[in-house]
Short mmCIF file of N, CA and C in Angstrom, two decimals:
data_model
loop_
_atom_site.label_atom_id
_atom_site.label_comp_id
_atom_site.label_asym_id
_atom_site.label_seq_id
_atom_site.Cartn_x
_atom_site.Cartn_y
_atom_site.Cartn_z
N MET A 128 0.86 -1.12 0.15
CA MET A 128 0.03 -0.02 -0.16
C MET A 128 0.79 1.20 -0.04
N SER A 129 0.40 2.14 -0.74
CA SER A 129 1.06 3.38 -0.56
C SER A 129 1.03 4.22 0.72
N PHE A 130 1.70 5.32 0.73
CA PHE A 130 1.60 6.15 2.04
C PHE A 130 0.10 6.61 2.30
N LEU A 131 -0.62 7.28 1.04
CA LEU A 131 -1.99 7.94 1.35
C LEU A 131 -3.04 6.68 1.64
N GLU A 132 -2.58 5.46 0.95
CA GLU A 132 -3.61 4.54 1.28
C GLU A 132 -3.47 4.00 2.76
N HIS A 133 -2.33 4.11 3.08
CA HIS A 133 -2.04 3.74 4.73
C HIS A 133 -2.82 4.90 5.51
N LEU A 134 -2.85 6.07 5.04
CA LEU A 134 -3.56 7.09 5.75
C LEU A 134 -5.01 6.86 5.82
N GLU A 135 -5.55 6.52 4.79
CA GLU A 135 -6.93 6.31 4.58
C GLU A 135 -7.52 4.99 5.14
N GLU A 136 -7.03 4.04 5.55
CA GLU A 136 -7.08 2.73 6.33
C GLU A 136 -6.95 3.50 7.95
N LEU A 137 -6.39 4.29 8.08
CA LEU A 137 -6.09 4.48 9.55
C LEU A 137 -7.11 5.26 9.69
N ARG A 138 -7.64 6.27 8.95
CA ARG A 138 -8.81 7.37 9.18
C ARG A 138 -9.97 6.44 9.13
N ARG A 139 -10.01 5.44 8.59
CA ARG A 139 -11.43 4.50 8.39
C ARG A 139 -11.33 3.77 9.81
N ARG A 140 -10.25 3.33 10.48
CA ARG A 140 -10.19 2.62 11.62
C ARG A 140 -10.65 3.53 12.59
N LEU A 141 -10.05 5.04 12.72
CA LEU A 141 -10.22 5.77 13.69
C LEU A 141 -11.60 6.00 13.59
N TRP A 142 -12.45 6.21 12.61
CA TRP A 142 -13.73 6.51 12.24
C TRP A 142 -14.56 5.38 13.02
N PHE A 143 -14.42 4.27 12.70
CA PHE A 143 -15.07 3.19 13.12
C PHE A 143 -14.72 3.10 14.90
N ALA A 144 -13.60 3.57 15.14
CA ALA A 144 -13.54 3.55 16.73
C ALA A 144 -14.17 4.53 17.41
N ALA A 145 -14.30 5.58 16.72
CA ALA A 145 -15.09 6.60 17.04
C ALA A 145 -16.57 6.71 17.16
N ILE A 146 -17.15 5.76 16.26
CA ILE A 146 -18.57 5.50 16.30
C ILE A 146 -18.96 4.37 17.48
N GLY A 147 -17.52 3.49 17.54
CA GLY A 147 -17.84 2.52 18.91
C GLY A 147 -17.74 3.47 20.14
N ILE A 148 -17.22 4.44 20.16
CA ILE A 148 -17.30 5.30 21.62
C ILE A 148 -18.57 5.80 21.78
N ALA A 149 -18.85 6.44 20.56
CA ALA A 149 -20.37 6.88 20.63
C ALA A 149 -21.38 6.14 21.00
N ILE A 150 -21.28 4.82 20.58
CA ILE A 150 -22.35 3.92 20.79
C ILE A 150 -22.11 3.60 22.29
N GLY A 151 -20.83 3.53 22.96
CA GLY A 151 -20.70 3.30 23.92
C GLY A 151 -21.22 4.35 24.93
N VAL A 152 -20.84 5.65 24.73
CA VAL A 152 -21.47 6.80 25.38
C VAL A 152 -22.84 6.62 25.42
N THR A 153 -23.60 6.38 24.63
CA THR A 153 -24.92 6.27 24.52
C THR A 153 -25.44 5.04 25.45
N LEU A 154 -24.95 4.15 25.21
CA LEU A 154 -25.37 3.00 26.27
C LEU A 154 -25.15 3.49 27.87
N VAL A 155 -24.04 4.01 28.14
CA VAL A 155 -23.91 4.60 29.28
C VAL A 155 -24.93 5.52 29.76
N VAL A 156 -25.03 6.58 29.08
CA VAL A 156 -26.34 7.33 29.19
C VAL A 156 -27.51 6.71 29.25
N ILE A 157 -28.02 6.11 28.51
CA ILE A 157 -29.40 5.05 28.93
C ILE A 157 -29.41 4.40 30.28
N PHE A 158 -28.32 3.86 30.30
CA PHE A 158 -28.07 2.94 31.69
C PHE A 158 -27.51 3.75 32.87
N ASN A 159 -27.58 5.12 32.72
CA ASN A 159 -26.78 6.10 33.64
C ASN A 159 -27.53 5.74 35.18
N ASP A 160 -28.67 5.81 35.32
CA ASP A 160 -29.27 5.60 36.52
C ASP A 160 -28.77 4.37 37.31
N PHE A 161 -28.50 3.34 36.64
CA PHE A 161 -28.34 2.18 37.11
C PHE A 161 -26.57 1.94 37.35
N ILE A 162 -25.85 2.57 36.55
CA ILE A 162 -24.32 2.86 36.56
C ILE A 162 -24.01 3.84 38.02
N VAL A 163 -24.70 4.75 38.08
CA VAL A 163 -24.38 5.76 39.17
C VAL A 163 -24.94 4.99 40.61
N ASN A 164 -26.39 4.38 40.52
CA ASN A 164 -26.81 4.10 41.95
C ASN A 164 -26.39 3.30 42.53
N GLU A 165 -26.07 1.98 41.37
CA GLU A 165 -25.74 0.63 41.79
C GLU A 165 -24.07 0.49 41.98
N ILE A 166 -23.60 1.06 40.95
CA ILE A 166 -22.22 0.72 40.92
C ILE A 166 -21.36 1.77 41.60
N ILE A 167 -21.39 3.10 41.03
CA ILE A 167 -20.62 4.09 41.63
C ILE A 167 -20.90 4.45 43.05
N MET A 168 -22.16 4.62 43.46
CA MET A 168 -22.70 4.97 44.56
C MET A 168 -23.33 3.88 45.55
N GLY A 169 -23.09 2.60 44.90
CA GLY A 169 -23.57 1.51 45.31
C GLY A 169 -22.73 1.28 47.12
N PRO A 170 -21.61 1.36 47.32
CA PRO A 170 -20.86 1.50 48.36
C PRO A 170 -21.47 2.19 49.60
N ARG A 171 -22.32 3.16 49.32
CA ARG A 171 -22.96 3.96 50.40
C ARG A 171 -24.15 3.30 50.89
N ASN A 172 -24.56 2.25 50.49
CA ASN A 172 -25.76 1.37 50.77
C ASN A 172 -25.10 0.53 51.64
N ALA A 173 -25.79 0.09 53.09
CA ALA A 173 -25.18 -1.08 54.02
C ALA A 173 -25.96 -2.42 53.10
N ASP A 174 -26.59 -2.33 52.01
CA ASP A 174 -26.74 -3.60 51.16
C ASP A 174 -26.08 -3.73 50.51
N PHE A 175 -24.81 -3.17 50.22
CA PHE A 175 -24.20 -3.50 49.10
C PHE A 175 -23.65 -4.65 49.01
N TRP A 176 -23.42 -5.65 47.75
CA TRP A 176 -23.06 -6.98 47.69
C TRP A 176 -22.03 -7.27 48.34
N THR A 177 -20.78 -6.43 48.26
CA THR A 177 -19.59 -6.79 49.10
C THR A 177 -19.74 -6.61 50.48
N TYR A 178 -20.39 -5.63 50.93
CA TYR A 178 -20.87 -5.68 52.52
C TYR A 178 -21.43 -7.07 52.79
N ARG A 179 -22.39 -7.46 52.25
CA ARG A 179 -23.04 -8.74 52.42
C ARG A 179 -22.35 -9.96 52.43
N MET A 180 -21.23 -9.92 51.42
CA MET A 180 -20.47 -10.97 51.49
C MET A 180 -19.43 -11.31 52.61
N PHE A 181 -19.16 -9.82 53.09
CA PHE A 181 -18.30 -9.74 54.26
C PHE A 181 -18.82 -10.13 55.45
N CYS A 182 -20.27 -9.74 55.66
CA CYS A 182 -20.92 -10.11 56.97
C CYS A 182 -21.26 -11.79 56.72
N TRP A 183 -21.63 -12.25 55.45
CA TRP A 183 -21.92 -13.55 55.66
C TRP A 183 -20.47 -14.27 55.95
N LEU A 184 -19.48 -13.83 55.31
CA LEU A 184 -17.98 -14.49 55.72
C LEU A 184 -17.74 -14.45 57.41
N SER A 185 -17.84 -13.44 57.95
CA SER A 185 -17.64 -13.33 59.42
C SER A 185 -18.58 -14.24 60.02
N GLN A 186 -19.70 -14.12 59.60
CA GLN A 186 -20.85 -15.47 60.38
C GLN A 186 -20.58 -16.66 60.15
N SER A 187 -19.93 -17.06 58.71
CA SER A 187 -19.85 -18.31 58.61
C SER A 187 -18.51 -18.81 59.07
N ILE A 188 -17.62 -17.98 59.68
CA ILE A 188 -16.28 -18.51 60.39
C ILE A 188 -16.02 -18.28 62.00
N GLY A 189 -17.67 -17.81 62.26
CA GLY A 189 -17.84 -17.83 63.50
C GLY A 189 -17.37 -16.65 64.39
N MET A 190 -17.19 -15.56 63.71
CA MET A 190 -17.09 -14.12 64.25
C MET A 190 -18.29 -12.96 64.62
N SER A 191 -19.24 -13.70 64.57
CA SER A 191 -20.76 -13.08 64.42
C SER A 191 -20.60 -11.90 63.48
N ASP A 192 -20.73 -10.69 63.97
CA ASP A 192 -21.04 -9.59 62.87
C ASP A 192 -19.72 -8.70 62.87
N SER A 193 -18.63 -9.31 62.97
CA SER A 193 -17.34 -8.47 62.98
C SER A 193 -16.98 -7.70 61.49
N PHE A 194 -17.30 -8.44 60.57
CA PHE A 194 -17.06 -7.84 59.09
C PHE A 194 -18.41 -7.14 58.57
N CYS A 195 -19.34 -6.96 59.48
CA CYS A 195 -20.63 -6.53 58.88
C CYS A 195 -20.42 -5.04 58.92
N PHE A 196 -20.61 -4.17 57.85
CA PHE A 196 -20.61 -2.60 57.84
C PHE A 196 -22.18 -2.13 58.39
N PRO A 197 -22.06 -1.21 59.03
CA PRO A 197 -23.29 -0.35 59.35
C PRO A 197 -23.65 0.65 58.39
N ALA A 198 -24.74 1.40 58.40
CA ALA A 198 -25.20 2.24 57.30
C ALA A 198 -24.53 3.38 57.38
N ILE A 199 -24.06 3.68 56.11
CA ILE A 199 -23.14 5.10 55.88
C ILE A 199 -24.04 6.40 56.00
N THR A 200 -23.93 7.11 56.99
CA THR A 200 -24.73 8.25 56.94
C THR A 200 -24.14 9.57 56.41
N GLU A 201 -23.19 9.68 56.02
CA GLU A 201 -22.41 10.73 55.39
C GLU A 201 -23.28 11.22 54.18
N LYS A 202 -23.40 12.58 53.89
CA LYS A 202 -24.15 13.14 52.68
C LYS A 202 -23.22 13.73 51.85
N LEU A 203 -23.11 13.28 50.48
CA LEU A 203 -22.60 13.94 49.35
C LEU A 203 -22.90 15.57 49.15
N GLN A 204 -22.05 16.11 48.77
CA GLN A 204 -22.52 17.61 48.30
C GLN A 204 -21.55 18.10 47.38
N ASN A 205 -21.92 19.22 46.44
CA ASN A 205 -21.31 19.64 45.56
C ASN A 205 -20.46 20.98 46.08
N THR A 206 -19.23 21.26 45.59
CA THR A 206 -18.98 22.58 45.94
C THR A 206 -18.78 23.31 45.11
N THR A 207 -19.26 23.29 43.75
CA THR A 207 -19.12 24.13 42.48
C THR A 207 -20.46 23.97 42.01
N MET A 208 -20.74 24.91 41.24
CA MET A 208 -21.92 25.28 40.81
C MET A 208 -22.39 23.99 39.97
N SER A 209 -21.69 23.74 38.95
CA SER A 209 -21.70 22.62 37.91
C SER A 209 -21.41 21.46 38.18
N GLY A 210 -21.03 21.07 39.61
CA GLY A 210 -20.61 19.83 40.22
C GLY A 210 -21.23 18.54 39.61
N ALA A 211 -22.59 18.57 39.75
CA ALA A 211 -23.48 17.48 39.41
C ALA A 211 -23.42 17.09 37.95
N PHE A 212 -23.81 18.18 37.17
CA PHE A 212 -23.58 18.28 35.77
C PHE A 212 -22.23 17.48 35.21
N SER A 213 -21.15 18.03 35.68
CA SER A 213 -19.77 17.47 35.47
C SER A 213 -19.52 16.30 35.62
N ALA A 214 -20.12 15.72 36.93
CA ALA A 214 -19.86 14.69 37.31
C ALA A 214 -20.69 13.38 36.29
N TYR A 215 -21.72 13.76 35.66
CA TYR A 215 -22.61 13.30 35.12
C TYR A 215 -21.99 13.26 33.73
N ILE A 216 -21.59 14.32 33.15
CA ILE A 216 -20.76 14.21 31.87
C ILE A 216 -19.56 13.21 31.81
N MET A 217 -18.80 13.45 32.77
CA MET A 217 -17.47 12.53 33.09
C MET A 217 -17.68 10.96 33.34
N VAL A 218 -19.08 10.80 33.99
CA VAL A 218 -19.24 9.12 34.12
C VAL A 218 -19.65 8.62 32.74
N CYS A 219 -20.47 9.58 32.02
CA CYS A 219 -21.05 9.08 30.62
C CYS A 219 -19.78 8.73 29.75
N ILE A 220 -18.78 10.05 29.58
CA ILE A 220 -17.61 9.74 28.66
C ILE A 220 -16.58 8.52 29.01
N THR A 221 -16.27 8.51 30.31
CA THR A 221 -15.32 7.47 30.81
C THR A 221 -16.15 6.08 30.88
N GLY A 222 -17.26 6.15 31.12
CA GLY A 222 -18.12 4.77 30.91
C GLY A 222 -18.02 4.14 29.50
N GLY A 223 -18.60 5.46 28.63
CA GLY A 223 -18.54 5.07 27.16
C GLY A 223 -17.09 4.43 26.55
N ILE A 224 -16.13 5.10 27.26
CA ILE A 224 -14.83 4.74 26.65
C ILE A 224 -14.49 3.37 27.07
N ALA A 225 -14.55 3.01 28.49
CA ALA A 225 -14.54 1.70 28.79
C ALA A 225 -15.36 0.64 28.53
N VAL A 226 -16.65 1.04 28.18
CA VAL A 226 -17.60 -0.17 27.49
C VAL A 226 -17.15 -0.39 25.99
N SER A 227 -16.56 0.60 25.39
CA SER A 227 -16.13 0.45 23.90
C SER A 227 -14.66 -0.10 23.71
N PHE A 228 -13.95 -0.05 24.82
CA PHE A 228 -12.55 -0.38 24.78
C PHE A 228 -12.29 -1.64 23.90
N PRO A 229 -12.95 -2.77 24.07
CA PRO A 229 -12.65 -3.97 23.05
C PRO A 229 -12.57 -3.70 21.67
N TRP A 230 -13.74 -2.83 21.27
CA TRP A 230 -13.89 -2.45 19.75
C TRP A 230 -12.94 -1.63 19.34
N VAL A 231 -12.31 -0.56 20.22
CA VAL A 231 -11.41 0.30 19.73
C VAL A 231 -10.26 -0.54 19.65
N PHE A 232 -9.85 -1.26 20.63
CA PHE A 232 -8.70 -2.13 20.58
C PHE A 232 -8.70 -3.02 19.49
N TYR A 233 -9.79 -3.54 18.92
CA TYR A 233 -9.92 -4.49 17.86
C TYR A 233 -9.71 -3.65 16.50
N GLN A 234 -10.18 -2.26 16.46
CA GLN A 234 -9.89 -1.57 15.47
C GLN A 234 -8.51 -1.28 15.03
N ILE A 235 -7.94 -1.11 16.14
CA ILE A 235 -6.23 -0.78 16.38
C ILE A 235 -5.56 -1.99 16.04
N TRP A 236 -6.11 -3.01 16.35
CA TRP A 236 -5.55 -4.50 15.82
C TRP A 236 -5.52 -4.64 14.36
N LEU A 237 -6.96 -4.21 13.84
CA LEU A 237 -7.05 -4.58 12.28
C LEU A 237 -6.02 -3.48 11.41
N PHE A 238 -5.85 -2.53 11.78
CA PHE A 238 -4.90 -1.53 11.33
C PHE A 238 -3.50 -2.20 11.44
N ILE A 239 -3.18 -2.70 12.60
CA ILE A 239 -1.91 -3.26 12.84
C ILE A 239 -1.62 -4.42 12.02
N LYS A 240 -2.37 -5.31 12.18
CA LYS A 240 -2.07 -6.77 11.74
C LYS A 240 -1.53 -6.92 10.26
N PRO A 241 -2.16 -6.21 9.34
CA PRO A 241 -1.42 -6.43 7.83
C PRO A 241 0.10 -6.25 7.86
N GLY A 242 0.49 -5.31 8.67
CA GLY A 242 1.90 -5.04 8.50
C GLY A 242 2.82 -6.11 9.23
N LEU A 243 2.24 -7.10 9.92
CA LEU A 243 3.15 -7.76 10.81
C LEU A 243 3.28 -9.27 9.96
N HIS A 244 4.48 -9.71 9.98
CA HIS A 244 4.85 -10.91 9.37
C HIS A 244 3.96 -12.07 9.97
N GLU A 245 3.94 -13.28 9.42
CA GLU A 245 3.37 -14.39 9.81
C GLU A 245 3.70 -14.80 11.30
N LYS A 246 5.13 -14.90 11.50
CA LYS A 246 5.63 -15.51 12.70
C LYS A 246 5.03 -14.23 13.83
N GLU A 247 5.12 -13.04 13.52
CA GLU A 247 4.98 -11.91 14.64
C GLU A 247 3.09 -12.15 14.91
N THR A 248 2.57 -12.49 13.89
CA THR A 248 1.15 -12.65 14.16
C THR A 248 1.01 -13.87 14.92
N ARG A 249 1.59 -14.89 14.88
CA ARG A 249 1.31 -16.08 15.81
C ARG A 249 1.68 -15.79 17.07
N SER A 250 2.72 -14.81 17.30
CA SER A 250 3.21 -14.37 18.80
C SER A 250 2.14 -13.80 19.45
N VAL A 251 1.52 -13.07 18.72
CA VAL A 251 0.42 -12.14 19.62
C VAL A 251 -0.99 -12.80 19.44
N ARG A 252 -1.30 -13.75 19.03
CA ARG A 252 -2.43 -14.61 18.66
C ARG A 252 -3.35 -14.32 19.95
N GLY A 253 -2.89 -14.43 21.27
CA GLY A 253 -3.82 -14.66 22.52
C GLY A 253 -4.24 -13.14 22.75
N ILE A 254 -3.85 -11.98 21.95
CA ILE A 254 -4.14 -10.91 22.31
C ILE A 254 -5.56 -10.66 21.96
#
């Protein structure tokens, strides 16, 4: 391939990666309530699954309620006017990138793979 053909292929792969990130951000926006309430803010609840597992572990090894967590009563507050909105946007963008990372990595691999020799391709097969 010529230099311009390589640039065209790179542009195509970056475009597909950007579409994947946009789809990931859209999915995070749709399921934002679950992500924020159950994953990010989940440890604030005494009923969080890891707290239940620690409590079960302490009871099963005979330590009564030694590992059980009490309810967390601290309140969260924003110190800036746009704090809640900024947090919402950051959760959506970061979560979208995290969700779409396998697709982005696959696009990078599709760009790099044709330039590798057969032996190099076999060495990175597990990736």
